[in-house]
Amino acid sequence: MALMVAATLTGCSKSKKQQYDLALQEAAELRERNAKLESENRERDIRLADLENQLRSQPVAQAPVVIQQQPQGNSGGWSNGGYANDGGDFHRNTNGEMVAEIAGEVLFDSGSATLKSTAKRTLDRIAGQIRSQYNGSTIRIEGHTDSDPIRKSKWASNDALSQARAEAVRTYLSQKLSNNRMSAIGFGSTQPKGSKAASRRVEIVIAGA
């Protein structure tokens, strides 16, 4: 009987030791996996930081400003001459006013009257030119659209959208040009250009310059 009890106790001890050894092995494996994951996470964070530094070090592309180049009789302005990268120089239109034109897609998303961040940089350049050459002048902000009817937008009409866009530009410029009197007017699609893309625009007009 004593031999049977001793054998049973010895078997239990061996079983508990095996379980203990197995638990130690599993714990070691878990620690190894955790260390590997932590190492991978640190490497990922380092790569992300390097990418962010590279992005911050790259120059930001400035949005082009559309300048009207040649007289266009039906609008008293200029025909579409494409994009200019000179920061928004003003040109005299057939009414004797200095005017710069900015393409609608440079300033706004489709159907929106909220200025893009790139649009603000463009308007900052124009504001600087106004301060240096036309400080104190009266400025008229004109909004224009193409003739496509409003479908996917909160605006009831092209007239309303063009007015809202002109107001958005006027509001932003008024923060930069406190010495200038500014007004905003929306013409909708009543003064089209040679294409729909060219018709969607905002014109900044220096009255009496």
PDB file of N, CA, C and O in Angstrom, residues 165-194:
ATOM      1  N   ARG A 165     -19.919  82.656 -53.571  1.00  0.00           N
ATOM      2  CA  ARG A 165     -18.478  82.556 -53.837  1.00  0.00           C
ATOM      3  C   ARG A 165     -17.819  83.937 -53.825  1.00  0.00           C
ATOM      4  O   ARG A 165     -16.719  84.109 -53.287  1.00  0.00           O
ATOM      5  N   ALA A 166     -18.480  84.916 -54.423  1.00  0.00           N
ATOM      6  CA  ALA A 166     -17.945  86.277 -54.398  1.00  0.00           C
ATOM      7  C   ALA A 166     -17.846  86.787 -52.960  1.00  0.00           C
ATOM      8  O   ALA A 166     -16.864  87.435 -52.579  1.00  0.00           O
ATOM      9  N   GLU A 167     -18.855  86.477 -52.141  1.00  0.00           N
ATOM     10  CA  GLU A 167     -18.838  86.901 -50.739  1.00  0.00           C
ATOM     11  C   GLU A 167     -17.711  86.222 -49.978  1.00  0.00           C
ATOM     12  O   GLU A 167     -17.069  86.840 -49.108  1.00  0.00           O
ATOM     13  N   ALA A 168     -17.447  84.949 -50.273  1.00  0.00           N
ATOM     14  CA  ALA A 168     -16.371  84.238 -49.586  1.00  0.00           C
ATOM     15  C   ALA A 168     -15.017  84.887 -49.881  1.00  0.00           C
ATOM     16  O   ALA A 168     -14.181  85.054 -48.983  1.00  0.00           O
ATOM     17  N   VAL A 169     -14.799  85.267 -51.139  1.00  0.00           N
ATOM     18  CA  VAL A 169     -13.545  85.927 -51.505  1.00  0.00           C
ATOM     19  C   VAL A 169     -13.475  87.316 -50.868  1.00  0.00           C
ATOM     20  O   VAL A 169     -12.432  87.727 -50.360  1.00  0.00           O
ATOM     21  N   ARG A 170     -14.594  88.051 -50.897  1.00  0.00           N
ATOM     22  CA  ARG A 170     -14.610  89.396 -50.295  1.00  0.00           C
ATOM     23  C   ARG A 170     -14.305  89.313 -48.799  1.00  0.00           C
ATOM     24  O   ARG A 170     -13.521  90.114 -48.265  1.00  0.00           O
ATOM     25  N   THR A 171     -14.918  88.351 -48.106  1.00  0.00           N
ATOM     26  CA  THR A 171     -14.692  88.208 -46.668  1.00  0.00           C
ATOM     27  C   THR A 171     -13.223  87.932 -46.362  1.00  0.00           C
ATOM     28  O   THR A 171     -12.646  88.510 -45.438  1.00  0.00           O
ATOM     29  N   TYR A 172     -12.618  87.069 -47.153  1.00  0.00           N
ATOM     30  CA  TYR A 172     -11.214  86.737 -46.897  1.00  0.00           C
ATOM     31  C   TYR A 172     -10.308  87.939 -47.189  1.00  0.00           C
ATOM     32  O   TYR A 172      -9.431  88.274 -46.389  1.00  0.00           O
ATOM     33  N   LEU A 173     -10.517  88.595 -48.338  1.00  0.00           N
ATOM     34  CA  LEU A 173      -9.661  89.724 -48.692  1.00  0.00           C
ATOM     35  C   LEU A 173      -9.843  90.895 -47.732  1.00  0.00           C
ATOM     36  O   LEU A 173      -8.895  91.648 -47.479  1.00  0.00           O
ATOM     37  N   SER A 174     -11.058  91.063 -47.200  1.00  0.00           N
ATOM     38  CA  SER A 174     -11.294  92.179 -46.280  1.00  0.00           C
ATOM     39  C   SER A 174     -10.465  92.045 -45.005  1.00  0.00           C
ATOM     40  O   SER A 174     -10.184  93.042 -44.332  1.00  0.00           O
ATOM     41  N   GLN A 175     -10.085  90.809 -44.665  1.00  0.00           N
ATOM     42  CA  GLN A 175      -9.219  90.613 -43.501  1.00  0.00           C
ATOM     43  C   GLN A 175      -7.776  91.014 -43.792  1.00  0.00           C
ATOM     44  O   GLN A 175      -7.010  91.274 -42.869  1.00  0.00           O
ATOM     45  N   LYS A 176      -7.421  91.049 -45.071  1.00  0.00           N
ATOM     46  CA  LYS A 176      -6.054  91.386 -45.468  1.00  0.00           C
ATOM     47  C   LYS A 176      -5.924  92.832 -45.938  1.00  0.00           C
ATOM     48  O   LYS A 176      -4.828  93.379 -45.948  1.00  0.00           O
ATOM     49  N   LEU A 177      -7.035  93.453 -46.340  1.00  0.00           N
ATOM     50  CA  LEU A 177      -6.994  94.775 -46.977  1.00  0.00           C
ATOM     51  C   LEU A 177      -7.967  95.704 -46.269  1.00  0.00           C
ATOM     52  O   LEU A 177      -9.050  96.010 -46.769  1.00  0.00           O
ATOM     53  N   SER A 178      -7.617  96.179 -45.111  1.00  0.00           N
ATOM     54  CA  SER A 178      -8.524  97.001 -44.311  1.00  0.00           C
ATOM     55  C   SER A 178      -8.732  98.390 -44.916  1.00  0.00           C
ATOM     56  O   SER A 178      -9.725  99.056 -44.609  1.00  0.00           O
ATOM     57  N   ASN A 179      -7.814  98.831 -45.783  1.00  0.00           N
ATOM     58  CA  ASN A 179      -7.916 100.186 -46.342  1.00  0.00           C
ATOM     59  C   ASN A 179      -8.707 100.234 -47.646  1.00  0.00           C
ATOM     60  O   ASN A 179      -8.843 101.300 -48.238  1.00  0.00           O
ATOM     61  N   ASN A 180      -9.181  99.102 -48.100  1.00  0.00           N
ATOM     62  CA  ASN A 180      -9.893  99.058 -49.377  1.00  0.00           C
ATOM     63  C   ASN A 180     -11.378  98.825 -49.149  1.00  0.00           C
ATOM     64  O   ASN A 180     -11.784  98.042 -48.296  1.00  0.00           O
ATOM     65  N   ARG A 181     -12.199  99.512 -49.963  1.00  0.00           N
ATOM     66  CA  ARG A 181     -13.642  99.297 -49.929  1.00  0.00           C
ATOM     67  C   ARG A 181     -13.964  98.169 -50.912  1.00  0.00           C
ATOM     68  O   ARG A 181     -13.612  98.234 -52.087  1.00  0.00           O
ATOM     69  N   MET A 182     -14.691  97.159 -50.426  1.00  0.00           N
ATOM     70  CA  MET A 182     -14.956  95.987 -51.259  1.00  0.00           C
ATOM     71  C   MET A 182     -16.434  95.651 -51.272  1.00  0.00           C
ATOM     72  O   MET A 182     -17.128  95.756 -50.255  1.00  0.00           O
ATOM     73  N   SER A 183     -16.882  95.232 -52.446  1.00  0.00           N
ATOM     74  CA  SER A 183     -18.245  94.741 -52.592  1.00  0.00           C
ATOM     75  C   SER A 183     -18.208  93.415 -53.336  1.00  0.00           C
ATOM     76  O   SER A 183     -17.215  93.086 -53.990  1.00  0.00           O
ATOM     77  N   ALA A 184     -19.280  92.648 -53.228  1.00  0.00           N
ATOM     78  CA  ALA A 184     -19.355  91.339 -53.891  1.00  0.00           C
ATOM     79  C   ALA A 184     -20.655  91.241 -54.667  1.00  0.00           C
ATOM     80  O   ALA A 184     -21.713  91.665 -54.189  1.00  0.00           O
ATOM     81  N   ILE A 185     -20.577  90.693 -55.863  1.00  0.00           N
ATOM     82  CA  ILE A 185     -21.765  90.527 -56.691  1.00  0.00           C
ATOM     83  C   ILE A 185     -21.660  89.228 -57.472  1.00  0.00           C
ATOM     84  O   ILE A 185     -20.579  88.855 -57.946  1.00  0.00           O
ATOM     85  N   GLY A 186     -22.770  88.514 -57.574  1.00  0.00           N
ATOM     86  CA  GLY A 186     -22.809  87.261 -58.322  1.00  0.00           C
ATOM     87  C   GLY A 186     -23.529  87.440 -59.644  1.00  0.00           C
ATOM     88  O   GLY A 186     -24.678  87.883 -59.669  1.00  0.00           O
ATOM     89  N   PHE A 187     -22.860  87.107 -60.736  1.00  0.00           N
ATOM     90  CA  PHE A 187     -23.457  87.233 -62.058  1.00  0.00           C
ATOM     91  C   PHE A 187     -24.013  85.904 -62.576  1.00  0.00           C
ATOM     92  O   PHE A 187     -24.583  85.864 -63.669  1.00  0.00           O
ATOM     93  N   GLY A 188     -23.829  84.816 -61.817  1.00  0.00           N
ATOM     94  CA  GLY A 188     -24.305  83.528 -62.302  1.00  0.00           C
ATOM     95  C   GLY A 188     -23.655  83.167 -63.623  1.00  0.00           C
ATOM     96  O   GLY A 188     -22.437  83.268 -63.795  1.00  0.00           O
ATOM     97  N   SER A 189     -24.485  82.784 -64.598  1.00  0.00           N
ATOM     98  CA  SER A 189     -23.981  82.387 -65.920  1.00  0.00           C
ATOM     99  C   SER A 189     -24.229  83.449 -66.983  1.00  0.00           C
ATOM    100  O   SER A 189     -24.171  83.166 -68.181  1.00  0.00           O
ATOM    101  N   THR A 190     -24.480  84.695 -66.562  1.00  0.00           N
ATOM    102  CA  THR A 190     -24.861  85.737 -67.521  1.00  0.00           C
ATOM    103  C   THR A 190     -23.682  86.292 -68.316  1.00  0.00           C
ATOM    104  O   THR A 190     -23.883  86.968 -69.315  1.00  0.00           O
ATOM    105  N   GLN A 191     -22.449  86.032 -67.879  1.00  0.00           N
ATOM    106  CA  GLN A 191     -21.270  86.518 -68.602  1.00  0.00           C
ATOM    107  C   GLN A 191     -20.323  85.349 -68.878  1.00  0.00           C
ATOM    108  O   GLN A 191     -19.242  85.245 -68.300  1.00  0.00           O
ATOM    109  N   PRO A 192     -20.721  84.471 -69.791  1.00  0.00           N
ATOM    110  CA  PRO A 192     -19.924  83.252 -70.036  1.00  0.00           C
ATOM    111  C   PRO A 192     -18.633  83.546 -70.781  1.00  0.00           C
ATOM    112  O   PRO A 192     -18.484  84.570 -71.439  1.00  0.00           O
ATOM    113  N   LYS A 193     -17.694  82.602 -70.652  1.00  0.00           N
ATOM    114  CA  LYS A 193     -16.452  82.630 -71.422  1.00  0.00           C
ATOM    115  C   LYS A 193     -16.554  81.604 -72.551  1.00  0.00           C
ATOM    116  O   LYS A 193     -17.631  81.102 -72.855  1.00  0.00           O
ATOM    117  N   GLY A 194     -15.418  81.277 -73.146  1.00  0.00           N
ATOM    118  CA  GLY A 194     -15.412  80.386 -74.292  1.00  0.00           C
ATOM    119  C   GLY A 194     -15.685  78.933 -73.963  1.00  0.00           C
ATOM    120  O   GLY A 194     -15.960  78.130 -74.849  1.00  0.00           O
TER     121      GLY A 194
END
